[in-house]
């Protein structure tokens, strides 16, 4: 029976070698790390961090490797000021959400969590599958993550604007399969402007938008939060320039869509009358409702200095608020009166304490503490209105 034992030994050794070989990360244009459906890429021409697959700007996609750049001629190796994986990067010389200048990774269909680490950049966004996924990451080495369903066997990702004229760079990418289902978990999508958007580093920024701090008040075992707000945004821009497109690609029954705009719509440079604002907002409300999502409109908070002589904070007539209130009633959607609710809170703490919740010398933009208070107020009101997840 010695021959049988030898056969068993060879079979076990072959199986073991195959499993180990599939789990190891190797460099020099060979197969990427794929242990337990996890992939880790370190971009640039420098040293490759342990556990990562190194990818240079010159690495073209091949089916044999299962990863690489679609058009490496439009990529460039660059340095970066961070450490570890953030010490170097690749730059996307051509870009845009519809660009074919993507980094491609072959993946089995399912739901993935994707973590990105940018290189040196002033303001960049991340796009995949032709739409935005992260809006306006700022500062060198900025880090964020998102969920994405893969339905065609491949992830196609690039770093894009952001802000024209800046370098769109990527230092590292981590991909982890979290489900065989090809739909996102229940999601709260948020649209808005600089009082709502994310600031980086996400965990320690001085300035904050209430959408950035919102996950602290959400049951994250029920929902993920996708904050698609951006600084300076107004209703027409949010609808027409890619943010609403990204939401509509993935939003589904069971999801929430919270939309708060109006501050920048009242700015003359954006050329939006109140009647136009209302109809653009109505269009977005109806598109999200048609996808089966629960739509929630919110009125923006006022300025820190909106106190009258009796030290009562009031800003009800700012930011086209009347049209937002009317639209919520006309379209039978939920309304968070953040304007009134925040005014009541500011009145309760007084003018001096209210100023401490805003950026120094800035009466419009909340700091991190102020954003947390606004997020708390929004979540509390949604819970009061009977929505789950808070």
Coordinates of C-alpha atoms in Angstrom, one line a residue:
X1 CA 0.0 0.0 0.0
X2 CA 3.0 2.3 -0.1
X3 CA 2.1 3.4 -3.6
X4 CA -1.4 4.6 -2.3
X5 CA 0.2 6.6 0.5
X6 CA 2.5 8.2 -2.1
X7 CA -0.4 9.1 -4.4
X8 CA -2.3 10.7 -1.4
X9 CA 0.8 12.7 -0.4
X10 CA 1.3 14.0 -4.0
X11 CA -2.4 15.0 -4.2
X12 CA -2.3 16.8 -0.9
X13 CA 1.0 18.5 -1.8
X14 CA -0.4 19.6 -5.2
X15 CA -3.6 21.0 -3.6
X16 CA -1.6 22.8 -0.9
X17 CA 0.7 24.3 -3.4
X18 CA -2.2 25.5 -5.5
X19 CA -3.9 27.1 -2.6
X20 CA -0.8 28.9 -1.4
X21 CA 0.1 30.0 -4.8
X22 CA -3.3 31.6 -5.4
X23 CA -3.1 33.5 -2.1
X24 CA 0.4 35.0 -2.4
X25 CA 1.0 38.5 -3.7
X26 CA 3.7 38.6 -6.3
X27 CA 5.2 41.5 -8.2
X28 CA 6.8 42.0 -11.6
X29 CA 3.6 41.7 -13.6
X30 CA 2.4 38.4 -12.3
X31 CA -0.9 37.3 -10.7
X32 CA -2.4 39.7 -8.1
X33 CA -3.1 38.7 -4.6
X34 CA -6.5 37.1 -4.4
X35 CA -6.6 35.4 -1.0
X36 CA -10.2 35.1 0.2
X37 CA -11.4 37.5 -2.5
X38 CA -9.1 40.3 -1.3
X39 CA -6.8 42.3 -3.6
X40 CA -4.2 44.9 -2.6
X41 CA -2.4 47.1 -5.1
X42 CA 0.5 49.5 -4.5
X43 CA 0.9 52.0 -7.3
X44 CA 4.0 53.8 -8.6
X45 CA 7.6 53.1 -9.4
X46 CA 8.9 52.9 -5.8
X47 CA 9.2 50.0 -3.3
X48 CA 6.2 47.7 -3.0
X49 CA 4.8 47.3 0.5
X50 CA 4.5 43.8 2.0
X51 CA 1.3 42.1 1.1
X52 CA 0.6 44.3 -1.9
X53 CA 0.9 43.8 -5.6
X54 CA 3.1 46.4 -7.2
X55 CA 1.6 48.2 -10.3
X56 CA 3.6 50.7 -12.4
X57 CA 2.1 53.2 -14.8
X58 CA 3.4 51.1 -17.6
X59 CA 1.5 47.9 -16.6
X60 CA -1.1 47.2 -19.2
X61 CA -4.1 45.0 -18.5
X62 CA -3.8 41.4 -19.6
X63 CA -6.2 38.6 -19.1
X64 CA -3.3 36.5 -17.8
X65 CA -2.6 38.9 -14.9
X66 CA -6.2 39.9 -14.4
X67 CA -5.4 43.5 -13.8
X68 CA -3.6 46.5 -15.3
X69 CA -4.2 49.9 -17.0
X70 CA -6.5 50.0 -20.0
X71 CA -4.4 52.7 -21.7
X72 CA -1.0 52.8 -19.9
X73 CA 0.2 55.5 -22.4
X74 CA -2.1 57.9 -20.5
X75 CA -0.6 57.0 -17.1
X76 CA 2.5 58.4 -15.3
X77 CA 4.5 57.3 -12.3
X78 CA 4.8 60.1 -9.7
X79 CA 6.2 60.6 -6.2
X80 CA 4.0 61.3 -3.2
X81 CA 4.7 62.8 0.2
X82 CA 3.3 60.0 2.4
X83 CA 4.9 56.9 3.8
X84 CA 4.4 53.2 3.0
X85 CA 2.0 52.8 0.1
X86 CA 1.4 56.5 0.1
X87 CA 5.1 57.3 -0.8
X88 CA 4.5 57.0 -4.5
X89 CA 1.5 57.0 -6.9
X90 CA 0.4 56.9 -10.5
X91 CA -1.2 59.9 -12.2
X92 CA -4.2 59.7 -14.6
X93 CA -3.2 62.0 -17.4
X94 CA -6.5 61.6 -19.1
X95 CA -9.6 61.5 -17.0
X96 CA -13.4 62.0 -16.8
X97 CA -16.1 59.6 -15.6
X98 CA -16.5 58.2 -19.1
X99 CA -12.8 57.9 -19.8
X100 CA -11.4 54.6 -20.9
X101 CA -8.2 55.4 -19.1
X102 CA -9.1 53.0 -16.2
X103 CA -7.4 50.6 -13.9
X104 CA -9.1 47.2 -14.6
X105 CA -9.3 44.3 -12.2
X106 CA -11.0 41.0 -13.1
X107 CA -13.4 40.0 -10.3
X108 CA -16.1 37.4 -9.8
X109 CA -19.5 39.0 -9.8
X110 CA -20.7 40.2 -6.4
X111 CA -20.6 43.1 -4.0
X112 CA -17.2 44.6 -3.1
X113 CA -15.8 47.2 -0.7
X114 CA -13.2 49.3 -2.4
X115 CA -10.7 51.4 -0.4
X116 CA -8.6 54.1 -2.2
X117 CA -5.6 56.0 -1.0
X118 CA -4.7 59.0 -3.2
X119 CA -1.3 60.5 -3.8
X120 CA -0.6 64.2 -3.8
X121 CA -3.6 66.1 -5.0
X122 CA -5.7 69.2 -4.2
X123 CA -9.1 67.9 -5.1
X124 CA -9.9 64.6 -6.8
X125 CA -12.9 62.3 -7.2
X126 CA -13.1 58.6 -7.8
X127 CA -15.1 57.1 -10.6
X128 CA -15.9 53.5 -11.4
X129 CA -18.2 51.9 -14.0
X130 CA -18.7 55.2 -15.6
X131 CA -20.0 57.2 -12.6
X132 CA -18.7 59.0 -9.6
X133 CA -18.3 57.1 -6.3
X134 CA -16.4 59.5 -4.1
X135 CA -16.7 63.2 -4.6
X136 CA -13.9 65.8 -4.0
X137 CA -11.3 64.0 -1.9
X138 CA -8.9 66.8 -0.7
X139 CA -5.3 66.8 0.6
X140 CA -2.4 64.5 0.0
X141 CA -2.9 60.9 0.9
X142 CA -6.7 61.2 1.3
X143 CA -8.4 57.9 2.1
X144 CA -12.0 56.8 1.6
X145 CA -14.0 53.7 0.6
X146 CA -17.2 52.7 -1.1
X147 CA -19.3 49.7 -2.0
X148 CA -19.8 48.7 -5.6
X149 CA -21.6 45.7 -7.2
X150 CA -19.6 44.0 -10.0
X151 CA -21.9 42.5 -12.6
X152 CA -19.7 42.0 -15.7
X153 CA -16.6 40.3 -14.2
X154 CA -14.4 43.4 -14.0
X155 CA -13.9 46.6 -12.0
X156 CA -13.0 49.7 -14.0
X157 CA -11.8 52.6 -11.8
X158 CA -10.0 55.9 -12.3
X159 CA -9.3 59.1 -10.3
X160 CA -10.8 62.2 -11.9
X161 CA -11.9 65.7 -11.2
X162 CA -12.3 67.1 -8.5
X163 CA -10.9 70.3 -9.7
X164 CA -9.5 70.9 -13.1
X165 CA -5.8 71.7 -13.2
X166 CA -4.8 69.4 -10.3
X167 CA -3.1 66.1 -10.5
X168 CA -5.4 63.1 -10.2
X169 CA -3.3 60.4 -8.5
X170 CA -3.7 57.0 -6.9
X171 CA -1.3 55.5 -4.3
X172 CA -3.1 52.3 -3.2
X173 CA -6.2 50.3 -3.8
X174 CA -7.8 47.6 -1.6
X175 CA -10.7 45.4 -2.8
X176 CA -12.6 43.0 -0.7
X177 CA -15.6 40.9 -1.6
X178 CA -18.4 41.2 0.9
X179 CA -21.2 39.3 -0.7
X180 CA -22.2 37.3 -3.8
X181 CA -25.2 39.6 -4.2
X182 CA -24.8 42.2 -7.0
X183 CA -26.6 45.0 -5.2
X184 CA -25.4 47.4 -2.6
X185 CA -26.5 47.1 1.0
X186 CA -29.4 49.4 2.1
X187 CA -28.0 52.9 1.5
X188 CA -28.7 56.5 2.6
X189 CA -27.6 58.8 -0.3
X190 CA -27.1 62.4 0.6
X191 CA -27.0 65.3 -1.8
X192 CA -25.9 68.8 -0.9
X193 CA -23.3 71.6 -0.8
X194 CA -20.3 72.6 1.4
X195 CA -22.4 72.5 4.6
X196 CA -23.2 68.9 3.9
X197 CA -20.1 67.4 2.1
X198 CA -17.1 65.4 3.3
X199 CA -13.8 67.0 4.4
X200 CA -10.6 65.1 4.7
X201 CA -9.1 63.4 6.6
X202 CA -12.6 62.1 7.4
X203 CA -11.8 61.2 11.0
X204 CA -10.0 64.4 12.0
X205 CA -10.9 67.3 9.7
X206 CA -11.4 70.7 11.3
X207 CA -14.2 71.6 9.0
X208 CA -17.1 69.2 8.6
X209 CA -20.3 68.8 6.7
X210 CA -23.3 67.2 8.4
X211 CA -23.3 64.4 5.8
X212 CA -19.8 63.5 6.8
X213 CA -20.7 63.1 10.5
X214 CA -24.1 61.5 9.7
X215 CA -22.9 57.8 10.0
X216 CA -22.3 58.3 13.7
X217 CA -26.1 58.6 14.1
X218 CA -27.0 55.8 11.8
X219 CA -27.3 52.1 12.5
X220 CA -24.6 51.0 10.2
X221 CA -25.7 47.3 10.5
X222 CA -28.8 48.5 8.6
X223 CA -27.5 51.2 6.3
X224 CA -24.3 52.5 4.6
X225 CA -24.1 56.2 4.0
X226 CA -23.0 57.6 0.7
X227 CA -22.4 61.3 0.9
X228 CA -22.4 62.7 -2.7
X229 CA -22.5 66.4 -1.6
X230 CA -19.9 68.8 -2.9
X231 CA -18.7 72.3 -2.1
X232 CA -20.3 75.0 -4.1
X233 CA -23.0 72.8 -5.5
X234 CA -26.4 74.0 -6.6
X235 CA -29.5 72.1 -7.9
X236 CA -28.8 72.2 -11.6
X237 CA -25.2 71.2 -11.1
X238 CA -26.0 68.3 -8.8
X239 CA -28.6 67.0 -11.3
X240 CA -26.6 67.5 -14.6
X241 CA -22.9 67.1 -13.7
X242 CA -22.8 63.5 -12.6
X243 CA -23.8 63.3 -8.9
X244 CA -27.4 62.5 -9.5
X245 CA -26.5 60.1 -12.3
X246 CA -24.3 58.1 -9.9
X247 CA -27.1 57.9 -7.3
X248 CA -29.7 56.8 -9.9
X249 CA -27.4 54.0 -11.1
X250 CA -27.6 52.2 -7.8
X251 CA -30.5 53.5 -5.7
X252 CA -33.3 51.0 -5.1
X253 CA -36.3 50.3 -2.9
X254 CA -35.4 50.4 0.8
X255 CA -32.8 53.2 0.2
X256 CA -33.1 56.8 1.4
X257 CA -32.2 59.9 -0.6
X258 CA -31.7 63.1 1.5
X259 CA -31.4 66.2 -0.7
X260 CA -30.5 69.7 0.7
X261 CA -29.7 72.5 -1.6
X262 CA -30.5 76.2 -2.1
X263 CA -27.6 78.1 -0.6
X264 CA -25.7 78.3 -3.8
X265 CA -28.8 78.5 -5.9
X266 CA -29.5 81.9 -4.5
X267 CA -26.1 83.1 -5.6
X268 CA -26.4 85.3 -8.7
X269 CA -23.5 83.6 -10.5
X270 CA -25.5 80.4 -10.7
X271 CA -28.4 82.1 -12.5
X272 CA -31.1 80.1 -10.9
X273 CA -34.5 81.7 -10.1
X274 CA -36.5 80.3 -7.3
X275 CA -39.0 78.8 -9.7
X276 CA -36.3 77.1 -11.7
X277 CA -34.7 75.8 -8.4
X278 CA -38.0 74.2 -7.4
X279 CA -38.6 72.5 -10.7
X280 CA -35.0 71.1 -10.9
X281 CA -35.5 69.8 -7.3
X282 CA -38.8 68.3 -8.3
X283 CA -37.2 66.5 -11.2
X284 CA -34.6 64.9 -8.9
X285 CA -37.3 64.0 -6.3
X286 CA -39.4 62.2 -9.0
X287 CA -36.4 60.4 -10.5
X288 CA -35.5 58.9 -7.1
X289 CA -39.1 58.1 -6.3
X290 CA -39.4 56.2 -9.6
X291 CA -36.5 54.0 -8.4
X292 CA -38.5 53.1 -5.3
X293 CA -36.4 55.1 -2.8
X294 CA -37.7 57.1 0.1
X295 CA -37.0 60.8 -0.6
X296 CA -36.3 63.3 2.1
X297 CA -35.9 67.0 1.5
X298 CA -34.0 69.2 4.0
X299 CA -33.8 72.9 4.4
X300 CA -30.3 74.3 5.1
X301 CA -29.3 75.8 8.5
X302 CA -28.9 79.6 8.7
X303 CA -25.8 81.6 9.5
X304 CA -24.3 81.7 12.9
X305 CA -25.2 85.4 13.2
X306 CA -28.9 85.1 12.3
X307 CA -30.0 86.2 15.8
X308 CA -32.5 89.0 16.4
X309 CA -32.4 91.6 19.1
X310 CA -34.1 89.1 21.5
X311 CA -31.3 86.6 20.9
X312 CA -33.7 84.3 18.9
X313 CA -32.1 82.6 15.9
X314 CA -34.2 82.6 12.8
X315 CA -33.4 82.1 9.1
X316 CA -36.7 80.8 7.7
X317 CA -36.6 83.0 4.6
X318 CA -33.1 82.1 3.5
X319 CA -31.9 79.8 0.7
X320 CA -35.2 79.3 -1.2
X321 CA -36.5 77.4 1.9
X322 CA -40.1 78.2 1.1
X323 CA -39.9 76.4 -2.2
X324 CA -38.3 73.3 -0.6
X325 CA -41.1 73.2 2.0
X326 CA -43.8 73.6 -0.7
X327 CA -42.2 70.9 -2.9
X328 CA -42.1 68.4 -0.1
X329 CA -45.8 68.8 0.4
X330 CA -46.6 68.8 -3.3
X331 CA -44.6 65.6 -3.9
X332 CA -45.6 63.9 -0.7
X333 CA -42.1 63.3 0.5
X334 CA -40.5 63.6 3.9
X335 CA -39.2 67.0 5.0
X336 CA -36.5 67.7 7.6
X337 CA -36.9 71.3 8.7
X338 CA -33.2 71.6 9.6
X339 CA -33.4 75.3 9.2
X340 CA -36.0 75.7 11.9
X341 CA -34.7 72.8 14.1
X342 CA -31.2 74.2 14.1
X343 CA -32.4 77.7 14.8
X344 CA -34.2 76.3 17.9
X345 CA -31.0 74.6 19.0
X346 CA -28.9 77.7 18.4
X347 CA -31.4 79.8 20.3
X348 CA -31.2 77.4 23.2
X349 CA -27.4 77.7 23.5
X350 CA -27.1 81.4 22.6
X351 CA -25.1 83.5 20.1
X352 CA -21.6 82.9 21.6
X353 CA -21.9 79.1 21.8
X354 CA -23.4 79.1 18.3
X355 CA -20.3 80.9 16.9
X356 CA -18.1 78.1 18.3
X357 CA -19.9 75.6 16.1
X358 CA -18.8 77.4 12.9
X359 CA -15.4 77.9 11.3
X360 CA -13.4 80.8 12.7
X361 CA -14.3 84.0 10.9
X362 CA -17.0 82.1 8.9
X363 CA -20.7 82.4 9.8
X364 CA -21.9 79.9 7.1
X365 CA -19.8 76.7 7.3
X366 CA -19.9 74.5 10.4
X367 CA -16.8 73.1 12.0
X368 CA -16.6 69.4 13.0
X369 CA -18.6 70.0 16.2
X370 CA -21.2 72.0 14.4
X371 CA -21.6 69.4 11.7
X372 CA -22.0 66.7 14.3
X373 CA -24.8 68.7 15.9
X374 CA -26.6 69.2 12.6
X375 CA -26.2 65.5 11.8
X376 CA -27.7 64.6 15.2
X377 CA -30.7 66.9 14.6
X378 CA -31.3 65.4 11.1
X379 CA -31.1 61.8 12.4
X380 CA -33.3 62.6 15.4
X381 CA -36.0 64.1 13.2
X382 CA -36.0 61.2 10.8
X383 CA -36.4 58.8 13.7
X384 CA -39.3 61.0 15.0
X385 CA -40.9 60.7 11.6
X386 CA -40.8 56.9 11.9
X387 CA -38.0 56.0 9.5
X388 CA -35.8 53.1 10.6
X389 CA -32.1 53.0 10.9
X390 CA -31.3 55.7 13.4

